[in-house]
Amino acid sequence: MEVSPARILSRGLRLRCPNCGGGRLFAGVLRLAPSCPDCGLSLERGEGFFLGSMALNYGVTVVALLPVLLLWAFGLVAGLPAALLALAGAVVFPALFYRSTRCWWLAAYFAILPRELPLNRRHRDDLSHPPEETGMR
């Protein structure tokens, strides 16, 4: 069965393998495994691939800190407490969302290019080579 882009994104949001939906994708706290332990999908996409996850992590951090900055901008929070809270958030949020944004970025890649997944390649190959007729009718 072909894996749809929606299912790929759903798996990514749950920090699961985009191909099989299982597996622990991290070999350590911050180290991505070289491949999925269940299906063997290579998670190493090439040098620089995960720079996109860093940008995504930055975006998540900005969105998380936006309420504090808006409260400060409208004068509802004093400058020093707002700055300290924003500084703490700027350190804590990227660390908290590191694993998530790596998985989300990987899922986004495969959602855009679903034919790159081994399950989808196998499904496509099965469709392009229909079973041969046996001559029996």
CSV table of N, CA and C in Angstrom, one decimal:
chain,number,residue,atom,x,y,z
A,1,MET,N,0.8,-1.2,0.0
A,1,MET,CA,0.0,0.0,0.0
A,1,MET,C,0.9,1.2,0.0
A,2,GLU,N,0.5,2.2,-0.8
A,2,GLU,CA,1.3,3.4,-0.9
A,2,GLU,C,1.1,4.3,0.3
A,3,VAL,N,2.2,5.0,0.7
A,3,VAL,CA,2.1,5.9,1.9
A,3,VAL,C,1.8,7.3,1.3
A,4,SER,N,0.7,7.8,1.8
A,4,SER,CA,0.2,9.2,1.3
A,4,SER,C,1.0,10.3,2.0
A,5,PRO,N,1.1,11.4,1.4
A,5,PRO,CA,1.8,12.6,2.0
A,5,PRO,C,1.2,12.9,3.4
A,6,ALA,N,-0.1,12.8,3.5
A,6,ALA,CA,-0.8,13.1,4.8
A,6,ALA,C,-0.3,12.1,5.9
A,7,ARG,N,-0.2,10.8,5.5
A,7,ARG,CA,0.3,9.8,6.5
A,7,ARG,C,1.7,10.1,6.8
A,8,ILE,N,2.5,10.5,5.8
A,8,ILE,CA,3.9,10.8,6.1
A,8,ILE,C,4.0,11.9,7.1
A,9,LEU,N,3.3,13.0,6.9
A,9,LEU,CA,3.3,14.1,7.8
A,9,LEU,C,2.8,13.7,9.2
A,10,SER,N,1.8,12.9,9.3
A,10,SER,CA,1.3,12.4,10.5
A,10,SER,C,2.3,11.6,11.3
A,11,ARG,N,3.0,10.8,10.6
A,11,ARG,CA,4.1,10.0,11.2
A,11,ARG,C,5.2,10.9,11.7
A,12,GLY,N,5.5,11.9,10.9
A,12,GLY,CA,6.6,12.9,11.3
A,12,GLY,C,6.2,13.7,12.6
A,13,LEU,N,4.9,14.1,12.7
A,13,LEU,CA,4.5,14.8,13.8
A,13,LEU,C,4.5,13.9,15.1
A,14,ARG,N,4.4,12.6,14.9
A,14,ARG,CA,4.5,11.7,16.0
A,14,ARG,C,5.9,11.1,16.3
A,15,LEU,N,6.9,11.7,15.5
A,15,LEU,CA,8.3,11.4,15.6
A,15,LEU,C,8.6,9.9,15.3
A,16,ARG,N,7.9,9.5,14.2
A,16,ARG,CA,8.0,8.1,13.7
A,16,ARG,C,8.6,8.1,12.3
A,17,CYS,N,9.0,6.9,11.9
A,17,CYS,CA,9.6,6.8,10.6
A,17,CYS,C,8.6,7.1,9.5
A,18,PRO,N,8.9,7.9,8.5
A,18,PRO,CA,8.0,8.3,7.5
A,18,PRO,C,7.6,7.1,6.6
A,19,ASN,N,8.5,6.1,6.5
A,19,ASN,CA,8.3,4.9,5.7
A,19,ASN,C,7.4,3.9,6.3
A,20,CYS,N,7.7,3.4,7.5
A,20,CYS,CA,7.0,2.3,8.1
A,20,CYS,C,6.1,2.8,9.3
A,21,GLY,N,6.3,4.0,9.9
A,21,GLY,CA,5.6,4.4,11.0
A,21,GLY,C,6.0,3.9,12.3
A,22,GLY,N,7.1,3.2,12.3
A,22,GLY,CA,7.6,2.6,13.6
A,22,GLY,C,9.0,3.1,13.9
A,23,GLY,N,9.6,2.5,14.8
A,23,GLY,CA,11.0,2.7,15.0
A,23,GLY,C,11.3,3.9,15.9
A,24,ARG,N,12.4,3.8,16.6
A,24,ARG,CA,13.0,4.9,17.4
A,24,ARG,C,14.0,5.5,16.4
A,25,LEU,N,13.8,6.7,16.1
A,25,LEU,CA,14.7,7.4,15.1
A,25,LEU,C,15.9,8.0,15.7
A,26,PHE,N,16.0,8.1,17.0
A,26,PHE,CA,17.2,8.6,17.7
A,26,PHE,C,17.9,7.6,18.4
A,27,ALA,N,19.2,7.5,18.1
A,27,ALA,CA,20.1,6.5,18.8
A,27,ALA,C,20.6,7.1,20.2
A,28,GLY,N,20.4,8.3,20.4
A,28,GLY,CA,20.8,8.9,21.7
A,28,GLY,C,19.8,10.1,21.9
A,29,VAL,N,20.1,10.9,22.9
A,29,VAL,CA,19.3,12.0,23.2
A,29,VAL,C,19.2,13.0,22.0
A,30,LEU,N,20.3,13.3,21.4
A,30,LEU,CA,20.3,14.3,20.3
A,30,LEU,C,20.9,13.7,19.0
A,31,ARG,N,21.2,12.4,19.0
A,31,ARG,CA,21.8,11.8,17.8
A,31,ARG,C,20.8,11.0,17.0
A,32,LEU,N,20.6,11.4,15.8
A,32,LEU,CA,19.7,10.7,14.9
A,32,LEU,C,20.3,9.4,14.5
A,33,ALA,N,19.5,8.3,14.5
A,33,ALA,CA,20.1,7.0,14.0
A,33,ALA,C,20.4,7.1,12.6
A,34,PRO,N,21.3,6.3,12.1
A,34,PRO,CA,21.7,6.3,10.7
A,34,PRO,C,20.5,5.8,9.8
A,35,SER,N,19.7,4.8,10.4
A,35,SER,CA,18.6,4.3,9.6
A,35,SER,C,17.5,3.8,10.6
A,36,CYS,N,16.3,3.6,10.1
A,36,CYS,CA,15.2,3.2,10.9
A,36,CYS,C,15.5,1.8,11.4
A,37,PRO,N,15.3,1.5,12.6
A,37,PRO,CA,15.6,0.1,13.1
A,37,PRO,C,14.6,-0.9,12.6
A,38,ASP,N,13.4,-0.5,12.2
A,38,ASP,CA,12.4,-1.4,11.7
A,38,ASP,C,12.4,-1.7,10.2
A,39,CYS,N,12.5,-0.7,9.4
A,39,CYS,CA,12.5,-0.9,8.0
A,39,CYS,C,13.8,-0.6,7.3
A,40,GLY,N,14.8,0.0,8.0
A,40,GLY,CA,16.1,0.2,7.4
A,40,GLY,C,16.2,1.5,6.5
A,41,LEU,N,15.1,2.3,6.5
A,41,LEU,CA,15.2,3.6,5.7
A,41,LEU,C,16.4,4.4,6.2
A,42,SER,N,17.2,4.8,5.3
A,42,SER,CA,18.3,5.6,5.6
A,42,SER,C,17.8,7.0,6.0
A,43,LEU,N,18.2,7.4,7.2
A,43,LEU,CA,17.8,8.8,7.7
A,43,LEU,C,18.9,9.8,7.4
A,44,GLU,N,20.1,9.4,6.9
A,44,GLU,CA,21.1,10.3,6.5
A,44,GLU,C,20.9,10.7,5.1
A,45,ARG,N,20.4,11.9,4.9
A,45,ARG,CA,20.0,12.4,3.6
A,45,ARG,C,21.1,13.1,2.8
A,46,GLY,N,22.2,13.3,3.4
A,46,GLY,CA,23.3,14.1,2.8
A,46,GLY,C,23.7,15.3,3.6
A,47,GLU,N,24.9,15.8,3.3
A,47,GLU,CA,25.4,16.9,4.0
A,47,GLU,C,24.5,18.1,3.8
A,48,GLY,N,24.2,18.8,4.9
A,48,GLY,CA,23.4,20.0,4.8
A,48,GLY,C,21.9,19.8,4.8
A,49,PHE,N,21.5,18.5,4.7
A,49,PHE,CA,20.0,18.3,4.6
A,49,PHE,C,19.3,18.9,5.8
A,50,PHE,N,19.8,18.7,7.0
A,50,PHE,CA,19.1,19.1,8.2
A,50,PHE,C,19.2,20.6,8.6
A,51,LEU,N,19.8,21.4,7.7
A,51,LEU,CA,19.9,22.8,7.9
A,51,LEU,C,18.4,23.3,7.9
A,52,GLY,N,17.6,22.7,7.1
A,52,GLY,CA,16.2,23.1,7.1
A,52,GLY,C,15.5,22.9,8.4
A,53,SER,N,15.9,21.8,9.1
A,53,SER,CA,15.3,21.6,10.5
A,53,SER,C,15.8,22.7,11.4
A,54,MET,N,17.0,23.2,11.2
A,54,MET,CA,17.4,24.3,12.1
A,54,MET,C,16.6,25.5,11.9
A,55,ALA,N,16.2,25.8,10.6
A,55,ALA,CA,15.4,27.0,10.3
A,55,ALA,C,14.0,26.7,10.9
A,56,LEU,N,13.5,25.5,10.8
A,56,LEU,CA,12.2,25.2,11.4
A,56,LEU,C,12.2,25.4,12.9
A,57,ASN,N,13.3,24.9,13.5
A,57,ASN,CA,13.5,25.1,14.9
A,57,ASN,C,13.5,26.6,15.3
A,58,TYR,N,14.2,27.4,14.5
A,58,TYR,CA,14.2,28.8,14.8
A,58,TYR,C,12.8,29.4,14.7
A,59,GLY,N,12.0,29.0,13.7
A,59,GLY,CA,10.7,29.5,13.5
A,59,GLY,C,9.8,29.1,14.7
A,60,VAL,N,9.9,27.8,15.2
A,60,VAL,CA,9.1,27.4,16.3
A,60,VAL,C,9.5,28.2,17.6
A,61,THR,N,10.8,28.5,17.7
A,61,THR,CA,11.2,29.4,18.9
A,61,THR,C,10.6,30.8,18.8
A,62,VAL,N,10.7,31.4,17.6
A,62,VAL,CA,10.1,32.7,17.4
A,62,VAL,C,8.6,32.7,17.7
A,63,VAL,N,7.9,31.8,17.3
A,63,VAL,CA,6.5,31.7,17.5
A,63,VAL,C,6.2,31.5,19.0
A,64,ALA,N,7.0,30.7,19.7
A,64,ALA,CA,6.9,30.5,21.1
A,64,ALA,C,7.2,31.8,21.9
A,65,LEU,N,8.1,32.6,21.5
A,65,LEU,CA,8.5,33.8,22.2
A,65,LEU,C,7.7,35.0,21.8
A,66,LEU,N,6.9,34.9,20.8
A,66,LEU,CA,6.1,36.0,20.3
A,66,LEU,C,5.2,36.6,21.4
A,67,PRO,N,4.5,35.8,22.1
A,67,PRO,CA,3.6,36.4,23.2
A,67,PRO,C,4.4,37.2,24.2
A,68,VAL,N,5.6,36.8,24.6
A,68,VAL,CA,6.4,37.6,25.6
A,68,VAL,C,6.7,38.9,24.9
A,69,LEU,N,7.2,38.9,23.7
A,69,LEU,CA,7.6,40.1,23.0
A,69,LEU,C,6.4,41.0,22.8
A,70,LEU,N,5.2,40.5,22.5
A,70,LEU,CA,4.1,41.3,22.3
A,70,LEU,C,3.6,42.0,23.6
A,71,LEU,N,3.7,41.2,24.7
A,71,LEU,CA,3.4,41.7,26.0
A,71,LEU,C,4.3,42.9,26.4
A,72,TRP,N,5.6,42.7,26.1
A,72,TRP,CA,6.5,43.8,26.3
A,72,TRP,C,6.2,45.0,25.4
A,73,ALA,N,5.9,44.8,24.1
A,73,ALA,CA,5.7,45.8,23.2
A,73,ALA,C,4.5,46.7,23.6
A,74,PHE,N,3.5,46.1,24.1
A,74,PHE,CA,2.3,46.8,24.6
A,74,PHE,C,2.4,47.3,26.0
A,75,GLY,N,3.5,47.2,26.6
A,75,GLY,CA,3.7,47.7,27.9
A,75,GLY,C,3.1,46.9,29.1
A,76,LEU,N,2.7,45.7,28.8
A,76,LEU,CA,2.1,44.9,29.9
A,76,LEU,C,3.1,44.2,30.7
A,77,VAL,N,4.3,44.1,30.3
A,77,VAL,CA,5.4,43.5,31.0
A,77,VAL,C,6.6,44.4,30.9
A,78,ALA,N,7.3,44.6,32.1
A,78,ALA,CA,8.5,45.4,32.1
A,78,ALA,C,9.6,44.9,31.2
A,79,GLY,N,10.5,45.7,30.9
A,79,GLY,CA,11.6,45.3,29.9
A,79,GLY,C,12.5,44.2,30.5
A,80,LEU,N,13.0,44.3,31.7
A,80,LEU,CA,13.9,43.3,32.2
A,80,LEU,C,13.3,41.9,32.4
A,81,PRO,N,12.1,41.8,33.0
A,81,PRO,CA,11.5,40.5,33.1
A,81,PRO,C,11.2,39.9,31.7
A,82,ALA,N,10.8,40.7,30.7
A,82,ALA,CA,10.5,40.3,29.4
A,82,ALA,C,11.8,39.8,28.7
A,83,ALA,N,12.9,40.5,28.9
A,83,ALA,CA,14.2,40.2,28.3
A,83,ALA,C,14.7,38.9,28.9
A,84,LEU,N,14.6,38.7,30.2
A,84,LEU,CA,15.0,37.5,30.9
A,84,LEU,C,14.2,36.3,30.4
A,85,LEU,N,12.9,36.5,30.3
A,85,LEU,CA,12.0,35.4,29.9
A,85,LEU,C,12.3,35.0,28.4
A,86,ALA,N,12.5,36.0,27.6
A,86,ALA,CA,12.8,35.8,26.2
A,86,ALA,C,14.2,35.1,26.1
A,87,LEU,N,15.1,35.5,26.9
A,87,LEU,CA,16.5,34.9,26.8
A,87,LEU,C,16.4,33.4,27.3
A,88,ALA,N,15.7,33.1,28.3
A,88,ALA,CA,15.5,31.8,28.8
A,88,ALA,C,14.8,30.9,27.7
A,89,GLY,N,13.7,31.5,27.1
A,89,GLY,CA,13.0,30.8,26.1
A,89,GLY,C,13.9,30.5,24.9
A,90,ALA,N,14.7,31.5,24.5
A,90,ALA,CA,15.6,31.3,23.4
A,90,ALA,C,16.6,30.2,23.6
A,91,VAL,N,16.9,29.9,24.8
A,91,VAL,CA,17.8,28.8,25.1
A,91,VAL,C,17.1,27.5,25.2
A,92,VAL,N,15.9,27.5,25.9
A,92,VAL,CA,15.2,26.3,26.2
A,92,VAL,C,14.4,25.7,25.0
A,93,PHE,N,13.7,26.6,24.3
A,93,PHE,CA,12.8,26.1,23.2
A,93,PHE,C,13.6,25.3,22.1
A,94,PRO,N,14.7,25.8,21.6
A,94,PRO,CA,15.4,25.1,20.6
A,94,PRO,C,15.9,23.7,21.1
A,95,ALA,N,16.3,23.6,22.3
A,95,ALA,CA,16.7,22.3,22.9
A,95,ALA,C,15.5,21.4,23.0
A,96,LEU,N,14.4,21.9,23.4
A,96,LEU,CA,13.2,21.0,23.6
A,96,LEU,C,12.6,20.5,22.3
A,97,PHE,N,12.7,21.4,21.2
A,97,PHE,CA,12.1,21.0,20.0
A,97,PHE,C,13.1,20.5,18.9
A,98,TYR,N,14.4,20.2,19.4
A,98,TYR,CA,15.4,19.7,18.4
A,98,TYR,C,15.0,18.4,17.8
A,99,ARG,N,14.6,17.4,18.6
A,99,ARG,CA,14.2,16.1,18.0
A,99,ARG,C,13.0,16.3,17.1
A,100,SER,N,12.0,17.0,17.6
A,100,SER,CA,10.8,17.2,16.8
A,100,SER,C,11.0,17.8,15.5
A,101,THR,N,11.8,18.9,15.5
A,101,THR,CA,12.0,19.6,14.2
A,101,THR,C,12.8,18.8,13.2
A,102,ARG,N,13.7,17.9,13.7
A,102,ARG,CA,14.4,17.0,12.8
A,102,ARG,C,13.4,16.0,12.2
A,103,CYS,N,12.5,15.4,13.0
A,103,CYS,CA,11.6,14.5,12.4
A,103,CYS,C,10.6,15.2,11.5
A,104,TRP,N,10.1,16.4,11.9
A,104,TRP,CA,9.2,17.2,11.0
A,104,TRP,C,9.8,17.5,9.7
A,105,TRP,N,11.1,17.9,9.7
A,105,TRP,CA,11.8,18.2,8.4
A,105,TRP,C,11.9,17.0,7.6
A,106,LEU,N,12.3,15.9,8.1
A,106,LEU,CA,12.4,14.6,7.4
A,106,LEU,C,11.0,14.3,6.8
A,107,ALA,N,10.0,14.4,7.6
A,107,ALA,CA,8.6,14.1,7.1
A,107,ALA,C,8.2,15.1,6.0
A,108,ALA,N,8.5,16.3,6.1
A,108,ALA,CA,8.2,17.3,5.1
A,108,ALA,C,8.9,17.0,3.8
A,109,TYR,N,10.1,16.6,3.8
A,109,TYR,CA,10.9,16.2,2.6
A,109,TYR,C,10.2,15.0,1.9
A,110,PHE,N,9.8,14.0,2.7
A,110,PHE,CA,9.2,12.8,2.1
A,110,PHE,C,7.7,13.1,1.7
A,111,ALA,N,7.1,14.0,2.3
A,111,ALA,CA,5.7,14.4,1.9
A,111,ALA,C,5.7,15.1,0.6
A,112,ILE,N,6.8,15.9,0.4
A,112,ILE,CA,6.9,16.6,-0.9
A,112,ILE,C,7.4,15.6,-2.0
A,113,LEU,N,8.2,14.7,-1.7
A,113,LEU,CA,8.7,13.7,-2.6
A,113,LEU,C,8.4,12.3,-2.1
A,114,PRO,N,7.1,11.9,-2.1
A,114,PRO,CA,6.7,10.6,-1.5
A,114,PRO,C,7.2,9.4,-2.3
A,115,ARG,N,7.6,9.6,-3.6
A,115,ARG,CA,8.1,8.5,-4.4
A,115,ARG,C,9.5,8.1,-3.9
A,116,GLU,N,10.1,8.9,-3.1
A,116,GLU,CA,11.5,8.6,-2.5
A,116,GLU,C,11.4,7.5,-1.4
A,117,LEU,N,10.2,7.3,-0.9
A,117,LEU,CA,10.1,6.3,0.2
A,117,LEU,C,10.2,4.9,-0.4
A,118,PRO,N,10.9,4.0,0.2
A,118,PRO,CA,11.0,2.6,-0.3
A,118,PRO,C,9.7,1.9,-0.5
A,119,LEU,N,8.7,2.1,0.4
A,119,LEU,CA,7.4,1.5,0.3
A,119,LEU,C,6.7,2.0,-1.0
A,120,ASN,N,6.8,3.3,-1.2
A,120,ASN,CA,6.2,3.9,-2.4
A,120,ASN,C,6.9,3.5,-3.7
A,121,ARG,N,8.2,3.3,-3.7
A,121,ARG,CA,8.9,2.8,-4.8
A,121,ARG,C,8.5,1.4,-5.2
A,122,ARG,N,8.4,0.6,-4.1
A,122,ARG,CA,8.0,-0.8,-4.3
A,122,ARG,C,6.6,-0.9,-4.9
A,123,HIS,N,5.7,0.0,-4.4
A,123,HIS,CA,4.3,0.0,-4.9
A,123,HIS,C,4.3,0.5,-6.4
A,124,ARG,N,5.1,1.5,-6.7
A,124,ARG,CA,5.1,2.0,-8.1
A,124,ARG,C,5.7,0.9,-9.0
A,125,ASP,N,6.7,0.2,-8.5
A,125,ASP,CA,7.3,-0.9,-9.4
A,125,ASP,C,6.3,-2.0,-9.6
A,126,ASP,N,5.5,-2.3,-8.6
A,126,ASP,CA,4.5,-3.4,-8.7
A,126,ASP,C,3.4,-2.9,-9.8
A,127,LEU,N,3.1,-1.7,-9.8
A,127,LEU,CA,2.1,-1.2,-10.8
A,127,LEU,C,2.7,-1.1,-12.2
A,128,SER,N,4.0,-0.8,-12.3
A,128,SER,CA,4.5,-0.7,-13.6
A,128,SER,C,4.8,-2.0,-14.3
A,129,HIS,N,4.9,-3.1,-13.5
A,129,HIS,CA,5.1,-4.4,-14.0
A,129,HIS,C,4.0,-5.3,-13.6
A,130,PRO,N,2.8,-5.3,-14.4
A,130,PRO,CA,1.7,-6.1,-14.1
A,130,PRO,C,2.1,-7.6,-14.2
A,131,PRO,N,1.4,-8.4,-13.5
A,131,PRO,CA,1.6,-9.9,-13.6
A,131,PRO,C,1.4,-10.3,-15.0
A,132,GLU,N,2.3,-11.2,-15.5
A,132,GLU,CA,2.1,-11.7,-16.9
A,132,GLU,C,1.0,-12.7,-17.0
A,133,GLU,N,0.4,-12.7,-18.1
A,133,GLU,CA,-0.7,-13.6,-18.3
A,133,GLU,C,-0.2,-15.0,-18.5
A,134,THR,N,-1.0,-15.9,-17.9
A,134,THR,CA,-0.5,-17.3,-18.0
A,134,THR,C,-1.1,-18.0,-19.2
A,135,GLY,N,-1.9,-17.4,-20.0
A,135,GLY,CA,-2.5,-18.0,-21.1
A,135,GLY,C,-3.8,-18.8,-20.8
A,136,MET,N,-4.1,-19.0,-19.6
A,136,MET,CA,-5.3,-19.7,-19.2
A,136,MET,C,-6.5,-18.7,-19.2
A,137,ARG,N,-7.6,-19.2,-19.6
A,137,ARG,CA,-8.8,-18.3,-19.6
A,137,ARG,C,-9.9,-19.1,-19.1
